[in-house]
mmCIF file of C-alpha atoms and ligand atoms in Angstrom:
data_model
loop_
_atom_site.group_PDB
_atom_site.id
_atom_site.type_symbol
_atom_site.label_atom_id
_atom_site.label_comp_id
_atom_site.label_asym_id
_atom_site.label_seq_id
_atom_site.Cartn_x
_atom_site.Cartn_y
_atom_site.Cartn_z
ATOM 1 C CA MET A 191 135.707 72.276 125.076
ATOM 2 C CA THR A 192 134.113 75.352 126.676
ATOM 3 C CA LYS A 193 132.977 78.344 124.618
ATOM 4 C CA LEU A 194 135.928 80.322 125.952
ATOM 5 C CA ASP A 195 138.320 77.514 124.930
ATOM 6 C CA LYS A 196 136.892 77.728 121.411
ATOM 7 C CA ILE A 197 137.428 81.491 121.300
ATOM 8 C CA LYS A 198 141.003 80.938 122.455
ATOM 9 C CA LYS A 199 141.612 78.165 119.907
ATOM 10 C CA GLU A 200 140.242 80.256 117.073
ATOM 11 C CA ALA A 201 142.472 83.184 118.034
ATOM 12 C CA ILE A 202 145.541 80.943 118.078
ATOM 13 C CA GLU A 203 144.626 79.410 114.723
ATOM 14 C CA THR A 204 144.248 82.845 113.158
ATOM 15 C CA HIS A 205 147.596 83.980 114.620
ATOM 16 C CA ILE A 206 146.221 86.578 116.982
ATOM 17 C CA PRO A 207 148.760 87.196 119.759
ATOM 18 C CA ILE A 208 146.505 86.489 122.734
ATOM 19 C CA MET A 209 147.596 86.470 126.354
ATOM 20 C CA MET A 210 149.522 83.330 127.253
ATOM 21 C CA ASP A 211 148.358 80.855 129.896
ATOM 22 C CA ASP A 212 151.188 81.522 132.344
ATOM 23 C CA THR A 213 150.520 85.268 132.029
ATOM 24 C CA LEU A 214 146.870 84.757 132.962
ATOM 25 C CA ASP A 215 147.953 82.511 135.839
ATOM 26 C CA LYS A 216 150.295 85.220 137.154
ATOM 27 C CA ILE A 217 147.629 87.926 136.887
ATOM 28 C CA THR A 218 145.078 85.696 138.628
ATOM 29 C CA GLU A 219 147.587 84.941 141.377
ATOM 30 C CA ILE A 220 148.388 88.635 141.918
ATOM 31 C CA ILE A 221 144.724 89.675 142.024
ATOM 32 C CA GLY A 222 144.017 86.811 144.427
ATOM 33 C CA SER A 223 140.597 86.857 146.037
ATOM 34 C CA ARG A 224 140.018 90.563 145.336
ATOM 35 C CA LYS A 225 137.047 91.568 143.233
ATOM 36 C CA LEU A 226 137.663 94.396 140.807
ATOM 37 C CA HIS A 227 135.158 97.072 139.979
ATOM 38 C CA ARG A 228 136.549 98.497 136.779
ATOM 39 C CA ILE A 229 139.197 97.242 134.360
ATOM 40 C CA LEU A 230 140.741 99.056 131.406
ATOM 41 C CA GLU A 231 142.213 96.965 128.611
ATOM 42 C CA ILE A 232 144.224 98.429 125.757
ATOM 43 C CA GLY A 233 144.173 95.965 122.850
ATOM 44 C CA THR A 234 141.036 93.812 122.751
ATOM 45 C CA ALA A 235 141.825 91.716 119.676
ATOM 46 C CA THR A 236 138.959 89.194 119.580
ATOM 47 C CA GLY A 237 138.091 89.591 123.251
ATOM 48 C CA TYR A 238 139.807 86.543 124.709
ATOM 49 C CA SER A 239 141.690 88.289 127.523
ATOM 50 C CA ALA A 240 138.711 90.545 128.358
ATOM 51 C CA LEU A 241 136.555 87.437 128.733
ATOM 52 C CA CYS A 242 139.151 85.925 131.080
ATOM 53 C CA PHE A 243 139.278 89.130 133.160
ATOM 54 C CA GLU A 244 135.502 89.284 133.367
ATOM 55 C CA LYS A 245 135.716 86.599 136.048
ATOM 56 C CA LEU A 246 137.749 88.979 138.229
ATOM 57 C CA LEU A 247 134.968 91.583 138.428
ATOM 58 C CA ASP A 248 132.521 92.248 141.214
ATOM 59 C CA ASP A 249 128.765 91.948 140.559
ATOM 60 C CA ASP A 250 128.391 95.306 138.840
ATOM 61 C CA GLY A 251 131.932 95.476 137.517
ATOM 62 C CA ILE A 252 132.801 96.820 134.088
ATOM 63 C CA ILE A 253 135.558 96.314 131.550
ATOM 64 C CA ASP A 254 136.452 99.094 129.110
ATOM 65 C CA THR A 255 138.500 97.707 126.237
ATOM 66 C CA ILE A 256 139.930 99.415 123.151
ATOM 67 C CA GLU A 257 140.612 98.009 119.683
ATOM 68 C CA ARG A 258 141.194 99.644 116.306
ATOM 69 C CA ASP A 259 141.232 96.728 113.857
ATOM 70 C CA GLU A 260 137.822 96.423 112.219
ATOM 71 C CA GLU A 261 137.874 92.684 111.672
ATOM 72 C CA ARG A 262 138.905 92.045 115.260
ATOM 73 C CA ILE A 263 136.276 94.485 116.533
ATOM 74 C CA ALA A 264 133.585 92.518 114.685
ATOM 75 C CA LYS A 265 134.899 89.239 116.060
ATOM 76 C CA ALA A 266 135.133 90.608 119.587
ATOM 77 C CA LYS A 267 131.534 91.793 119.419
ATOM 78 C CA SER A 268 130.306 88.385 118.302
ATOM 79 C CA ASN A 269 132.400 86.678 120.981
ATOM 80 C CA PHE A 270 130.938 88.932 123.702
ATOM 81 C CA GLU A 271 127.486 88.073 122.425
ATOM 82 C CA LEU A 272 128.266 84.372 122.339
ATOM 83 C CA MET A 273 129.433 84.559 125.954
ATOM 84 C CA LYS A 274 126.406 86.669 126.880
ATOM 85 C CA VAL A 275 128.457 89.355 128.604
ATOM 86 C CA LYS A 276 126.942 92.806 128.850
ATOM 87 C CA ASN A 277 129.508 94.509 131.030
ATOM 88 C CA ILE A 278 132.321 94.809 128.490
ATOM 89 C CA ASN A 279 132.406 98.199 126.733
ATOM 90 C CA LEU A 280 134.250 97.993 123.457
ATOM 91 C CA TYR A 281 135.765 101.291 122.309
ATOM 92 C CA GLU A 282 136.510 101.324 118.598
ATOM 93 C CA GLY A 283 139.484 103.328 117.383
ATOM 94 C CA ASP A 284 143.025 104.349 118.217
ATOM 95 C CA ALA A 285 143.726 103.737 121.888
ATOM 96 C CA ALA A 286 146.186 106.644 121.991
ATOM 97 C CA GLU A 287 143.290 108.973 121.230
ATOM 98 C CA ILE A 288 140.521 107.200 123.126
ATOM 99 C CA ILE A 289 142.485 106.858 126.360
ATOM 100 C CA GLN A 290 142.735 110.651 126.573
ATOM 101 C CA THR A 291 138.935 110.898 126.625
ATOM 102 C CA LEU A 292 138.492 108.380 129.455
ATOM 103 C CA ASP A 293 138.194 109.514 133.033
ATOM 104 C CA ASN A 294 137.268 106.590 135.283
ATOM 105 C CA LYS A 295 138.905 105.026 138.307
ATOM 106 C CA TYR A 296 140.438 101.686 137.350
ATOM 107 C CA ASP A 297 141.391 98.857 139.681
ATOM 108 C CA MET A 298 143.314 97.165 136.906
ATOM 109 C CA VAL A 299 144.789 98.294 133.606
ATOM 110 C CA PHE A 300 146.025 95.742 131.064
ATOM 111 C CA ILE A 301 148.293 97.253 128.421
ATOM 112 C CA ASP A 302 148.525 94.940 125.417
ATOM 113 C CA ALA A 303 148.580 96.953 122.177
ATOM 114 C CA ASN A 304 151.108 98.910 120.081
ATOM 115 C CA LYS A 305 154.446 98.874 121.867
ATOM 116 C CA GLY A 306 155.437 102.295 120.535
ATOM 117 C CA LYS A 307 152.823 103.861 122.807
ATOM 118 C CA TYR A 308 153.369 101.874 126.017
ATOM 119 C CA ASP A 309 155.013 104.754 127.888
ATOM 120 C CA PHE A 310 152.189 107.078 126.813
ATOM 121 C CA TYR A 311 149.601 104.544 127.982
ATOM 122 C CA LEU A 312 151.426 104.324 131.320
ATOM 123 C CA ASP A 313 150.938 108.057 131.947
ATOM 124 C CA HIS A 314 147.194 107.742 131.354
ATOM 125 C CA ALA A 315 146.928 104.490 133.283
ATOM 126 C CA LEU A 316 148.501 106.248 136.281
ATOM 127 C CA ARG A 317 146.162 109.211 135.863
ATOM 128 C CA MET A 318 143.184 106.859 136.293
ATOM 129 C CA LEU A 319 144.602 104.186 138.599
ATOM 130 C CA SER A 320 142.755 103.708 141.887
ATOM 131 C CA GLU A 321 144.631 103.692 145.184
ATOM 132 C CA ASP A 322 144.885 99.880 145.183
ATOM 133 C CA GLY A 323 144.988 99.611 141.410
ATOM 134 C CA ILE A 324 147.353 97.394 139.440
ATOM 135 C CA ILE A 325 148.798 97.985 135.986
ATOM 136 C CA PHE A 326 149.892 94.966 133.933
ATOM 137 C CA ALA A 327 152.005 95.555 130.830
ATOM 138 C CA ASP A 328 152.077 92.484 128.581
ATOM 139 C CA ASN A 329 154.920 91.729 126.159
ATOM 140 C CA ILE A 330 157.224 94.004 128.142
ATOM 141 C CA LEU A 331 160.283 91.856 127.299
ATOM 142 C CA TYR A 332 159.329 91.567 123.602
ATOM 143 C CA LYS A 333 160.917 88.214 122.733
ATOM 144 C CA GLY A 334 164.039 89.143 124.658
ATOM 145 C CA TYR A 335 164.842 92.190 122.505
ATOM 146 C CA VAL A 336 164.239 94.590 125.389
ATOM 147 C CA MET A 337 167.008 93.097 127.552
ATOM 148 C CA SER A 338 169.544 92.446 124.816
ATOM 149 C CA GLY A 339 171.735 94.749 122.755
ATOM 150 C CA TYR A 340 170.603 92.961 119.650
ATOM 151 C CA ASN A 341 167.578 94.246 117.870
ATOM 152 C CA LEU A 342 166.744 94.737 114.256
ATOM 153 C CA HIS A 343 165.743 98.044 112.789
ATOM 154 C CA LYS A 344 162.182 96.765 112.627
ATOM 155 C CA GLN A 345 161.985 96.400 116.397
ATOM 156 C CA ARG A 346 164.031 99.418 117.403
ATOM 157 C CA THR A 347 161.209 101.904 117.981
ATOM 158 C CA ALA A 348 159.164 99.390 119.952
ATOM 159 C CA VAL A 349 162.177 98.443 122.058
ATOM 160 C CA THR A 350 162.977 102.094 122.794
ATOM 161 C CA HIS A 351 159.444 102.713 124.042
ATOM 162 C CA LEU A 352 159.305 99.515 126.083
ATOM 163 C CA ARG A 353 162.630 100.425 127.723
ATOM 164 C CA ASN A 354 161.248 103.862 128.432
ATOM 165 C CA TYR A 355 158.169 102.257 130.029
ATOM 166 C CA ILE A 356 160.417 100.167 132.273
ATOM 167 C CA LYS A 357 162.568 103.178 133.164
ATOM 168 C CA LYS A 358 159.571 105.359 134.011
ATOM 169 C CA SER A 359 157.793 102.714 136.051
ATOM 170 C CA THR A 360 160.828 101.547 138.009
ATOM 171 C CA GLU A 361 162.415 104.951 138.694
ATOM 172 C CA ASP A 362 159.254 106.773 139.766
ATOM 173 C CA GLU A 363 159.401 107.077 143.575
ATOM 174 C CA ARG A 364 155.635 106.750 143.877
ATOM 175 C CA LEU A 365 155.564 103.340 142.214
ATOM 176 C CA GLU A 366 156.475 99.750 142.865
ATOM 177 C CA SER A 367 157.187 97.660 139.772
ATOM 178 C CA LYS A 368 158.244 94.136 139.041
ATOM 179 C CA ILE A 369 158.844 92.206 135.834
ATOM 180 C CA TYR A 370 157.870 88.540 135.573
ATOM 181 C CA GLU A 371 159.271 86.219 132.940
ATOM 182 C CA VAL A 372 155.922 84.736 132.028
ATOM 183 C CA GLY A 373 154.629 84.710 128.469
ATOM 184 C CA ASP A 374 156.386 87.480 126.569
ATOM 185 C CA GLY A 375 157.197 89.328 129.801
ATOM 186 C CA LEU A 376 154.719 90.890 132.212
ATOM 187 C CA GLU A 377 155.396 94.046 134.213
ATOM 188 C CA VAL A 378 153.277 94.723 137.270
ATOM 189 C CA THR A 379 153.040 98.239 138.697
ATOM 190 C CA THR A 380 151.225 99.501 141.797
ATOM 191 C CA TRP A 381 151.372 102.612 143.978
ATOM 192 C CA LYS A 382 153.969 102.308 146.726
ATOM 193 C CA LYS A 383 152.240 101.737 150.070
HETATM 194 N N1 SAH B 683 144.478 91.380 124.654
HETATM 195 C C1 SAH B 683 144.257 90.447 123.567
HETATM 196 C C2 SAH B 683 145.360 90.486 122.534
HETATM 197 C C3 SAH B 683 145.656 91.845 121.983
HETATM 198 S S1 SAH B 683 146.737 91.793 120.605
HETATM 199 C C4 SAH B 683 144.172 89.047 124.170
HETATM 200 O O1 SAH B 683 145.067 88.695 124.930
HETATM 201 O O2 SAH B 683 143.216 88.327 123.867
HETATM 202 C C5 SAH B 683 147.030 93.485 120.396
HETATM 203 C C6 SAH B 683 145.855 94.225 119.779
HETATM 204 O O3 SAH B 683 146.085 95.618 119.896
HETATM 205 C C7 SAH B 683 145.675 93.947 118.280
HETATM 206 O O4 SAH B 683 144.404 93.396 118.042
HETATM 207 C C8 SAH B 683 145.823 95.304 117.629
HETATM 208 O O5 SAH B 683 144.930 95.522 116.540
HETATM 209 C C9 SAH B 683 145.502 96.248 118.772
HETATM 210 N N2 SAH B 683 146.098 97.578 118.646
HETATM 211 C C10 SAH B 683 147.368 97.871 118.281
HETATM 212 N N3 SAH B 683 147.558 99.196 118.296
HETATM 213 C C11 SAH B 683 146.389 99.758 118.659
HETATM 214 C C12 SAH B 683 145.948 101.109 118.850
HETATM 215 N N4 SAH B 683 146.770 102.137 118.677
HETATM 216 N N5 SAH B 683 144.681 101.303 119.254
HETATM 217 C C13 SAH B 683 143.826 100.278 119.441
HETATM 218 N N6 SAH B 683 144.184 98.987 119.280
HETATM 219 C C14 SAH B 683 145.446 98.730 118.888
HETATM 220 MG MG1 MG B 684 150.145 90.479 124.590
#
């Protein structure tokens, strides 16, 4: 088992909702042979997905990733050390606040945190998205709730915001968006060519 497999296994065993294998496969397929210079990730957890994306970077590429949970921050830091990566910047705190302070050009944005802020994150992702940049929104179908009339009170706010994300990203004339039924649903958004 590789070190990364161990990090993945530990996350699964501690019930951390990490990116699913078919989601990673789809992202890898879409990126293809391109090398990315800067990636923004919203929702680090223990660093598993960031460590997978690290392989997509060019030689001096950087990942900025945001997490607010203290235990997960500590684990992510130790995982980045274990993997000897120095090009992953971990921002500690609420992504909804931190994202407003960022001003870089991103070739890829991976949105994978609180669903109630997805549409807000989209606005900022677009503000910083490079000309050929790609935004991936994980969990966009949220266990099927997003596409069905049925949802419990508990999920209603999340579902409303996810639907708003889909509406914004598919109705905006400047954008091209597509939803894939991999993992918990993955939406891919790029600038229209
Ligand atoms: N991308 C990770 C999984 C992320 S799980 C992977 O695939 O390996 C979602 C994470 O988002 C959780 O760890 C949660 O603590 C974090 N999160 C939720 N809301 C947040 C917020 N407002 N700001 C920062 N992190 C947040
Ligand atoms: Mg996810």
